[in-house]
Coordinates of C-alpha atoms and ligand atoms in Angstrom, one line a residue:
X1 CA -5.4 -31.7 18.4
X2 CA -2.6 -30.5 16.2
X3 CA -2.0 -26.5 15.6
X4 CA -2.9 -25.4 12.2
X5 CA 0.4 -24.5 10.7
X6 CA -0.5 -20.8 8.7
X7 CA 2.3 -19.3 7.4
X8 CA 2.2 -15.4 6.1
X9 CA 5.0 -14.4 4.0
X10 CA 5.6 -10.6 3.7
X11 CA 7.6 -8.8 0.7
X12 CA 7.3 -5.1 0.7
X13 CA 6.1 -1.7 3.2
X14 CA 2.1 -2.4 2.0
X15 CA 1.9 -5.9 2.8
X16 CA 3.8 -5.6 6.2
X17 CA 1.2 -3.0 7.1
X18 CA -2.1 -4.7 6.0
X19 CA -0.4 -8.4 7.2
X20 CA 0.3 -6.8 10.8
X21 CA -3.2 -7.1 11.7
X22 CA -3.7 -10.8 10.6
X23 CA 0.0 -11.6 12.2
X24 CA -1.4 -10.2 15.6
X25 CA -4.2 -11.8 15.2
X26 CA -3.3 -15.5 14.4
X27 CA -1.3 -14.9 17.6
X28 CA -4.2 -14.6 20.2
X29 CA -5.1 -17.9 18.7
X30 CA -3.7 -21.3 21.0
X31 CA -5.4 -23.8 17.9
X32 CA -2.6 -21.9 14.8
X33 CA 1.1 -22.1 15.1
X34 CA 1.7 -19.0 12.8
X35 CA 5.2 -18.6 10.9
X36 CA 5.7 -15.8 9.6
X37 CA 8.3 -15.4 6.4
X38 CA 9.7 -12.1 5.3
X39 CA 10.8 -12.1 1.4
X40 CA 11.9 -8.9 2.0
X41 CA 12.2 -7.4 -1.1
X42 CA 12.1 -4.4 0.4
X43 CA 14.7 -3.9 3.2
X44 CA 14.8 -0.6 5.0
X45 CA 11.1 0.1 4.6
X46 CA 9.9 -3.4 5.3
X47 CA 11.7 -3.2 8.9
X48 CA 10.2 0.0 9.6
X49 CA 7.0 -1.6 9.2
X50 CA 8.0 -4.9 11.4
X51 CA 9.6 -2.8 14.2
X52 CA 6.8 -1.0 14.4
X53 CA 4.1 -4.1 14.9
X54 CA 6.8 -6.1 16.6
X55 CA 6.4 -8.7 14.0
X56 CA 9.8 -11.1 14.1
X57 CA 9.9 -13.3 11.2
X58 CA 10.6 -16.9 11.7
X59 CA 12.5 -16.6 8.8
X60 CA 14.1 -14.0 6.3
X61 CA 15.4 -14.3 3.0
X62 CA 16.3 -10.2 2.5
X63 CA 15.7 -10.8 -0.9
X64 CA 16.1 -6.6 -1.8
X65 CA 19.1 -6.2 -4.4
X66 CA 19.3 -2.1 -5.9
X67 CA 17.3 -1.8 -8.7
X68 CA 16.4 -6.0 -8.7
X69 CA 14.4 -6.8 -12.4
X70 CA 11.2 -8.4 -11.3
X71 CA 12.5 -11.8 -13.0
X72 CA 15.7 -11.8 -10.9
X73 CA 13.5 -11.5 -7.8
X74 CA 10.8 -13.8 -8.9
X75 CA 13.2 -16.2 -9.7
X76 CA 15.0 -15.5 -6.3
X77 CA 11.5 -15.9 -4.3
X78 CA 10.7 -19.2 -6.1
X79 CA 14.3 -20.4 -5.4
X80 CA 14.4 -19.3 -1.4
X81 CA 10.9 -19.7 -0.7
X82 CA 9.9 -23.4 -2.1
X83 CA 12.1 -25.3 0.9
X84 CA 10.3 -23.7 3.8
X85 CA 7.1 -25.3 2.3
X86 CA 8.9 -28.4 2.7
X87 CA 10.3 -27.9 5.6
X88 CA 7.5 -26.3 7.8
X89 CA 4.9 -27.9 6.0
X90 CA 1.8 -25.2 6.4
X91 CA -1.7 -26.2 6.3
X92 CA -2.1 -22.5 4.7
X93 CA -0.5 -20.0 3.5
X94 CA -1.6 -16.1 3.4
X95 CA -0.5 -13.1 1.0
X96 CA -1.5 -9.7 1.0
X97 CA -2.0 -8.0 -2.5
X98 CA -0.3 -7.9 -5.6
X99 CA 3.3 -7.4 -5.0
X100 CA 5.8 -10.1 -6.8
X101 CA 6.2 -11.7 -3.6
X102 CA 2.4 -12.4 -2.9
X103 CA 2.7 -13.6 -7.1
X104 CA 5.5 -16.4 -6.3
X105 CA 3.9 -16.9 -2.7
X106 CA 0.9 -18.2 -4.6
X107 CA 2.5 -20.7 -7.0
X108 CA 5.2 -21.8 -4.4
X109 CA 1.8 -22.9 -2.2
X110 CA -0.1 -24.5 -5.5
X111 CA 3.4 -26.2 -6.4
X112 CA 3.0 -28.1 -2.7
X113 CA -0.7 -28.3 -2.7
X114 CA -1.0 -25.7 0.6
X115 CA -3.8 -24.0 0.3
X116 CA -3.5 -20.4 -0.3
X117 CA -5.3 -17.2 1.5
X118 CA -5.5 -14.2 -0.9
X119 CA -5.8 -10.9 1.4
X120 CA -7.3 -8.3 -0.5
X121 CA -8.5 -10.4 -3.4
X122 CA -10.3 -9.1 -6.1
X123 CA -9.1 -5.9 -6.9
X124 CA -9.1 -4.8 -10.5
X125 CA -8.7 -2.4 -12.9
X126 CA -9.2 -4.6 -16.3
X127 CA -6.2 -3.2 -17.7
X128 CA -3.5 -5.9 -17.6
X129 CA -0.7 -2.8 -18.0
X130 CA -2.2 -0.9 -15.4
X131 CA -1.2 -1.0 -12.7
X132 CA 2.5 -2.9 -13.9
X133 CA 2.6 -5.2 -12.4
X134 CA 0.1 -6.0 -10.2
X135 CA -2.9 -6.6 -12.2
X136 CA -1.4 -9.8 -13.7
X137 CA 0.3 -10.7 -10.2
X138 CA -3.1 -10.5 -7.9
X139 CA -5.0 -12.4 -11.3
X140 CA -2.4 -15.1 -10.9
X141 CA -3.0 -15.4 -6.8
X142 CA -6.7 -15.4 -7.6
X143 CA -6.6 -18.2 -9.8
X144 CA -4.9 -20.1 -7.5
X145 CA -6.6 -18.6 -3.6
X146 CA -8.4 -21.3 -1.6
X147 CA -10.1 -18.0 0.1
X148 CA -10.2 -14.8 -1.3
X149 CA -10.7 -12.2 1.3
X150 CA -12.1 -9.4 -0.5
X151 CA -12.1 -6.3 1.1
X152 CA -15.4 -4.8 -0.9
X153 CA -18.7 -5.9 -2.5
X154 CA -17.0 -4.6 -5.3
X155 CA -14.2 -6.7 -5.5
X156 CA -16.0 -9.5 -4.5
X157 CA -18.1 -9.2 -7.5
X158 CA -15.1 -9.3 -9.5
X159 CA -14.3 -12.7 -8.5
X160 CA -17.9 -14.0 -9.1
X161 CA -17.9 -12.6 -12.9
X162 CA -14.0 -14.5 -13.1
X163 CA -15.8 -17.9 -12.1
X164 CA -14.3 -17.9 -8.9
X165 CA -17.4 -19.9 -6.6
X166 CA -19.4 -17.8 -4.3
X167 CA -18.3 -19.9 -0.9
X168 CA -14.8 -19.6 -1.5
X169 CA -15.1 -15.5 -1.3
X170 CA -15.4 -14.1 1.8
X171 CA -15.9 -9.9 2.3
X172 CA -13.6 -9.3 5.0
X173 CA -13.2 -5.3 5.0
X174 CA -9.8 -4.1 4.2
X175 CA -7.4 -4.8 7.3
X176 CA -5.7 -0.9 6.6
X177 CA -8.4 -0.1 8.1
X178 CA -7.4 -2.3 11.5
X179 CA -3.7 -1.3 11.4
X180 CA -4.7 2.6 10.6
X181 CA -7.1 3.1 13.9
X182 CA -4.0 1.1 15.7
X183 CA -1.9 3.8 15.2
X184 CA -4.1 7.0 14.4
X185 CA -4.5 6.6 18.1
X186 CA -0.8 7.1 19.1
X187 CA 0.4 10.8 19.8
X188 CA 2.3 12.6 17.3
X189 CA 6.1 11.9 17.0
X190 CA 8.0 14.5 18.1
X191 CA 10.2 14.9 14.7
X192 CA 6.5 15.6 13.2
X193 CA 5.9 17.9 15.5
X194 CA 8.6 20.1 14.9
X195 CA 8.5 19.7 11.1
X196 CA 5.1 21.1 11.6
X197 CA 5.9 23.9 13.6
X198 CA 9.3 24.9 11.5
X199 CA 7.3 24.6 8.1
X200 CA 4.1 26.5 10.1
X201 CA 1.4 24.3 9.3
X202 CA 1.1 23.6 13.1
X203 CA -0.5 26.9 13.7
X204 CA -2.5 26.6 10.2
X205 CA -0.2 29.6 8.9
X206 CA 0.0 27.4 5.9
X207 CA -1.2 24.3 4.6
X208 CA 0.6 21.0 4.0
X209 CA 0.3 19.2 0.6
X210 CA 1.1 15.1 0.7
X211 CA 2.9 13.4 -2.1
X212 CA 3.9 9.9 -2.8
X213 CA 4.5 8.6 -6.0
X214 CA 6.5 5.1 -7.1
X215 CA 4.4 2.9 -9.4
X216 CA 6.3 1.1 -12.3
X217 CA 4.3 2.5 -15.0
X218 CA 5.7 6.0 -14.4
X219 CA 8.8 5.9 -14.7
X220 CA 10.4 8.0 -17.1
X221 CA 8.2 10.6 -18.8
X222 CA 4.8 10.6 -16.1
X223 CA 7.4 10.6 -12.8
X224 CA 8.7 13.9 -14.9
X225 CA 5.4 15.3 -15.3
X226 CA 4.3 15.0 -12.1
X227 CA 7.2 16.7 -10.7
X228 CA 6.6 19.2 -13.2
X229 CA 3.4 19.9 -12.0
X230 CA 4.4 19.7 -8.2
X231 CA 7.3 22.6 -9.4
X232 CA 4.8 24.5 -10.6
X233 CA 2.3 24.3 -8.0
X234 CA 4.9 24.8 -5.0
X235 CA 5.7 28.2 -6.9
X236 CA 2.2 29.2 -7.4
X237 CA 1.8 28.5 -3.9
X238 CA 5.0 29.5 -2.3
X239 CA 3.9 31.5 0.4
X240 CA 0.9 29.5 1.2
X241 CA 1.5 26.0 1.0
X242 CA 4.6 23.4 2.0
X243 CA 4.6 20.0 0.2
X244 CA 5.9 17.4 1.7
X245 CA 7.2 14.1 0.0
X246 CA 8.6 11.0 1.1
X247 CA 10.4 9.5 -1.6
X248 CA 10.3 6.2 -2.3
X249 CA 13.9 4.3 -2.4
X250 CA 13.7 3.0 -6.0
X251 CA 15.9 4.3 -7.8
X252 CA 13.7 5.0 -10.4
X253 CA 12.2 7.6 -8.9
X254 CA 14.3 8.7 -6.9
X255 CA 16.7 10.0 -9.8
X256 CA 14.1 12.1 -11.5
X257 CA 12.7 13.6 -7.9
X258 CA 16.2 14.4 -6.3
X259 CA 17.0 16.2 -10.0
X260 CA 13.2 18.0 -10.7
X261 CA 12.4 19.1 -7.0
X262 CA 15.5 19.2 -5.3
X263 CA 16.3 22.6 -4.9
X264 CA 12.5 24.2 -4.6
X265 CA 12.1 25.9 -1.4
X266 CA 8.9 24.7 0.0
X267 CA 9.2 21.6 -1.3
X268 CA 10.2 18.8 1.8
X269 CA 12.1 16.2 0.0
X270 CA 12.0 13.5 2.9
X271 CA 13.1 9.5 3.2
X272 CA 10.8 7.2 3.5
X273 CA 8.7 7.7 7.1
X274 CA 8.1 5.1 9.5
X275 CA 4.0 4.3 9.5
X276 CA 3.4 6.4 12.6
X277 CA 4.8 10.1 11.2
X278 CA 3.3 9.4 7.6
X279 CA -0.7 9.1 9.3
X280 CA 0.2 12.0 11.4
X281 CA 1.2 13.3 8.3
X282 CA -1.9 12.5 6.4
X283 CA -4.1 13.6 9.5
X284 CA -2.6 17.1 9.5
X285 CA -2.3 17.2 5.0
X286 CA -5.1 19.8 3.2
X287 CA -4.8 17.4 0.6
X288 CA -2.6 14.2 -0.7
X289 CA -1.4 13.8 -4.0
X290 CA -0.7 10.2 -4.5
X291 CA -0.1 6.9 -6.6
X292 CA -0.2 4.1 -3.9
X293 CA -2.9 2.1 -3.1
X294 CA -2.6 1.7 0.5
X295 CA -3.1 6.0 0.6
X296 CA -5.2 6.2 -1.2
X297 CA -7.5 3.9 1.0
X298 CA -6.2 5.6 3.8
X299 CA -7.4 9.1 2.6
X300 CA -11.0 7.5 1.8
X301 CA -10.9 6.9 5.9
X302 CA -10.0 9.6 7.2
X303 CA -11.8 12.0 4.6
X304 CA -8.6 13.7 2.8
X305 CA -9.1 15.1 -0.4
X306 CA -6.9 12.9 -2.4
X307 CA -5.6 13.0 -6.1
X308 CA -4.9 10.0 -7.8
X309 CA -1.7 10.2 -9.8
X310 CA -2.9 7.1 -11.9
X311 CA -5.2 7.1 -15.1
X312 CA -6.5 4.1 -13.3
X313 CA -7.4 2.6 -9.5
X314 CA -8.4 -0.5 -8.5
X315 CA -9.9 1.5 -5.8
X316 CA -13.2 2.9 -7.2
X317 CA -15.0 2.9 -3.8
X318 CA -12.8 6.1 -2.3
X319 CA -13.8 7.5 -6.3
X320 CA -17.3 7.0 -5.8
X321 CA -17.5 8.5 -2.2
X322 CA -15.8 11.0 -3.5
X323 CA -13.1 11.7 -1.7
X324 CA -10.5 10.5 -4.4
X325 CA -10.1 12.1 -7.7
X326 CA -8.5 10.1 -10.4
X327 CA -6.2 12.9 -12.2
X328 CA -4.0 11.1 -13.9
X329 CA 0.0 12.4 -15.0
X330 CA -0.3 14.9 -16.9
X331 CA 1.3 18.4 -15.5
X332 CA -2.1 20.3 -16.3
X333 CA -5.1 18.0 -14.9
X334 CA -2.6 17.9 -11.9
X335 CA -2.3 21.9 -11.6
X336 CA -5.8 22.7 -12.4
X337 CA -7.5 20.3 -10.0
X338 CA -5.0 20.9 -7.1
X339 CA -5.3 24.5 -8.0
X340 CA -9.1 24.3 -7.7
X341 CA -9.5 22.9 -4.3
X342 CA -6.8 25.0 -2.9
X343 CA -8.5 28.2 -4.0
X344 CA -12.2 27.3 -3.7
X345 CA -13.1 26.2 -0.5
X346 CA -16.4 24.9 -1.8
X347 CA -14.7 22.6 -4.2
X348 CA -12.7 21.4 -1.5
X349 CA -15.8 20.7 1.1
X350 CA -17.3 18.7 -1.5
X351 CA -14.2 16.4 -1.1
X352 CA -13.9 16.5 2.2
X353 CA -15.6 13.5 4.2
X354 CA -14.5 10.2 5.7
X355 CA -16.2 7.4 4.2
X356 CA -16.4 3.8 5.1
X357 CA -16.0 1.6 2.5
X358 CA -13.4 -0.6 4.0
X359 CA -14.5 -2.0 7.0
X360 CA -15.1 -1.4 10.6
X361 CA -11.4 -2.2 11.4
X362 CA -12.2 -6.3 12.1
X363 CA -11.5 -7.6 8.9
X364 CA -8.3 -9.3 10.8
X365 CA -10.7 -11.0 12.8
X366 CA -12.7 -12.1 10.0
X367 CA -9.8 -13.5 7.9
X368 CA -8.9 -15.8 10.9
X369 CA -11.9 -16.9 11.9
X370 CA -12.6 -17.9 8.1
X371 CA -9.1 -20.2 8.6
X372 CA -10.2 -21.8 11.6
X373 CA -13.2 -22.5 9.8
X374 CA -12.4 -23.9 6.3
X375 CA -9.9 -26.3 8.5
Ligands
LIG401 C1 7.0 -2.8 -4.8 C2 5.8 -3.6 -5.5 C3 4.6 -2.6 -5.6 C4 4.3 -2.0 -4.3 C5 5.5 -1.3 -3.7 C6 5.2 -0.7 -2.4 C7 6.3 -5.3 -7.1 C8 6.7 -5.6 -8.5 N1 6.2 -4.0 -6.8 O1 7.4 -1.8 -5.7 O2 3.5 -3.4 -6.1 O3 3.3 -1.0 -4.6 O4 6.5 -2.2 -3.6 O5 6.1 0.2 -2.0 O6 6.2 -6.2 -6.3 N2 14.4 -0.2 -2.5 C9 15.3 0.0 -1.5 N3 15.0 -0.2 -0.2 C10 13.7 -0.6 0.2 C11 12.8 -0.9 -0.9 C12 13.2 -0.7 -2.2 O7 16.4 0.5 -1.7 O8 13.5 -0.8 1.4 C13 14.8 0.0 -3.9 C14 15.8 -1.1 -4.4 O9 16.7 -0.6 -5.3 C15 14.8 -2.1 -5.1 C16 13.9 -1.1 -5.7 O10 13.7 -0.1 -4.8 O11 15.5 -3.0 -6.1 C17 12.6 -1.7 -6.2 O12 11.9 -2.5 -5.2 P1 10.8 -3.5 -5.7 O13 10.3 -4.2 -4.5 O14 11.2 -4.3 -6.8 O15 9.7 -2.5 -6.3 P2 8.9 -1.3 -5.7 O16 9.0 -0.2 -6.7 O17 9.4 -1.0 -4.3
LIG402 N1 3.7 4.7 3.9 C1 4.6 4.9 5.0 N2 5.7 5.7 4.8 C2 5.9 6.4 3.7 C3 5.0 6.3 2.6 C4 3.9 5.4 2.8 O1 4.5 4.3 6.0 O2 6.9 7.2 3.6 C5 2.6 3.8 4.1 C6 1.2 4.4 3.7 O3 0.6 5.0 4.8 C7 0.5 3.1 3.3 C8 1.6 2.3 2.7 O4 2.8 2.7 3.2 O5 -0.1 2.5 4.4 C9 1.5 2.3 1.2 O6 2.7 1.8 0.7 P1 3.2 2.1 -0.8 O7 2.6 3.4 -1.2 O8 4.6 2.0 -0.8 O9 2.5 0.9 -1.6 P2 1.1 0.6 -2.3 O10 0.1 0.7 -1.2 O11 0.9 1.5 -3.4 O12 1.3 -0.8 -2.7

């Protein structure tokens, strides 16, 4: 019998991470030949990622210019990505989210009648601004999908009230869930280590605060507040607390970070980590102040008290267990709440439990086997 051809193509950090699972997976499979195709518009922290999984793409486009508009690398994904359809010919191909690349992935596949896998489909906030853009791009992939693999009830139901037919969805679990208890399990790197002894949270002396931010829709004024507020509450908390923040390489935010926070002392301006430090990190964090989807899932796991830097998530599950707490940008909701659970340990218990909205950690398995069946 022939091998059903899947190809996964992979753009940015988040999809590297939640694809690495499915990648490994396809593999322990002798019925798929899986190809997997790197867009990589990212470049530095996509390979992080694919080092880390030992994923090698069959192919590469590296894709990342500085600063790229999304039209030059749409346009540049369309243009790079349409001849390895013709040329491998997939039976499927898989995407992961709502990143440009998984936008393009989707029509490339629809343009050459491959049918198209959408990992984590189904996700939505209703506002076509918010997140920028994502909502539009996973809307597009979901009009298109073959199989939506939603990672929720919630997002499944989604899809049913958009038309999409009941037998095409399938509720997977969230496969950051499969890739997180891969490597919670690993021991500590040692640069972590020593980070944590030099900044003496190791010894619970002080606590450590997490911080990512990067989404489109801050950029100017709300990437200012924030850093406003994280000034403010690194002096209120000088003696008591060190923040720690790997900043995201687009320049966009980089510029107002570097400039705002540069200079305050317990504030750990830090490039992006490789996967394995950053869930130490978020193992070791008091709390996580953040504006990416894949934390905030993370933090819903493992049971860290996590502010959402959004005025939106397409993440309500982590909201509703309450471990996430939608804040928002502006400097004062971001003092006052961090301010609350850092002084009232009550507050902060309330927070503080893992729950399990995602998944046992098979959704990989699920995903596939759904392939092998549909064939
Ligand atoms: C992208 C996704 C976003 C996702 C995020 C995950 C889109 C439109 N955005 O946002 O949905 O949440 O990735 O992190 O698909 N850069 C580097 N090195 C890198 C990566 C980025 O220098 O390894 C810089 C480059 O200047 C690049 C810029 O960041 O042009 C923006 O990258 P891009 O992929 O367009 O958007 P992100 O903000 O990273
Ligand atoms: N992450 C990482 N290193 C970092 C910051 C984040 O490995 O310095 C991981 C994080 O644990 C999560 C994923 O990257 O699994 C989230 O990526 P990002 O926030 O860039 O994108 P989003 O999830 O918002 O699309």
């Amino acid at each position: 019998m022939t091998k059903l051809r899947v190809m996964t193509v992979i753009g940015t950090r988040p999809e590297a991470i939640k694809l690495a699972p499915v990648v490994q997976e396809l593999s322990r499979h002798a019925e798929i030949e899986s190809i997997v195709v790197a867009t990589a518009q990212h470049r530095e922290m996509l390979d992080q990622v694919l080092a880390l999984f030992h994923i090698q793409p069959a192919r590469d486009l590296n894709l990342m210019r500085a600063d790229q508009s999304l039209a030059d690398l749409t346009a540049a994904i369309f243009t790079n990505l349409d001849p390895l359809l013709v040329e491998y010919q997939p039976d499927w191909l898989l995407a992961q989210g709502d990143t440009t690349t998984v936008m393009a992935a989707a029509v490339c596949a629809y343009y050459h009648q491959v049918k198209f896998g959408h990992v984590e489909a189904g996700l939505r906030t209703g506002d076509k601004r918010q997140p920028f853009p994502e909502e539009v791009n996973r809307r597009m992939a979901g009009v298109i999908a073959d199989l939506h693999f939603a990672p929720t009830d919630w997002a499944r139901d989604n899809l049913l009230h958009e038309g999409i037919a009941p037998s095409l969805i399938k509720v997977t679990g969230n496969t950051i869930i499969d890739a997180l208890n891969q490597i919670k399990s690993m021991p500590m790197p040692a640069e972590i280590e020593t980070l944590l002894k030099e900044k003496r949270i190791l010894n619970g002396e002080r606590d450590l605060v997490l911080v990512t931010a990067h989404r489109r829709e801050s950029f100017g004024q709300p990437i200012r507040e924030i850093c406003a507020a994280l000034k403010e509450l690194a002096e209120k908390y000088a003696n008591q607390v060190e923040f720690i923040y790997p900043v995201h390489l687009n320049p966009n935010i980089q510029e107002p970070v570097q400039e705002i926070l540069g200079d305050v002392a317990n504030i750990s301006l830090l490039a992006p980590l490789e996967y394995l430090p950053l869930v130490h990190l978020e193992m070791h964090a008091k709390l996580i102040l953040t504006d990416s989807g894949g934390i905030q899932e993370e933090a819903t796991g493992l049971g860290k008290p996590c502010l959402v830097l959004r005025e939106r998530t397409e993440r309500p599950e982590g909201v509703q267990a309450g471990v996430l707490k939608l804040v928002g940008t502006s400097r004062e909701m971001i003092v006052s709440t961090a301010s609350n659970l850092l002084d009232d340990p009550a507050e902060y218990a309330r927070m503080a439990h893992a729950a399990n909205p995602y998944g046992d950690g098979t959704a990989a398995q699920k995903i596939v086997s759904e392939i092998l069946a549909a064939r």
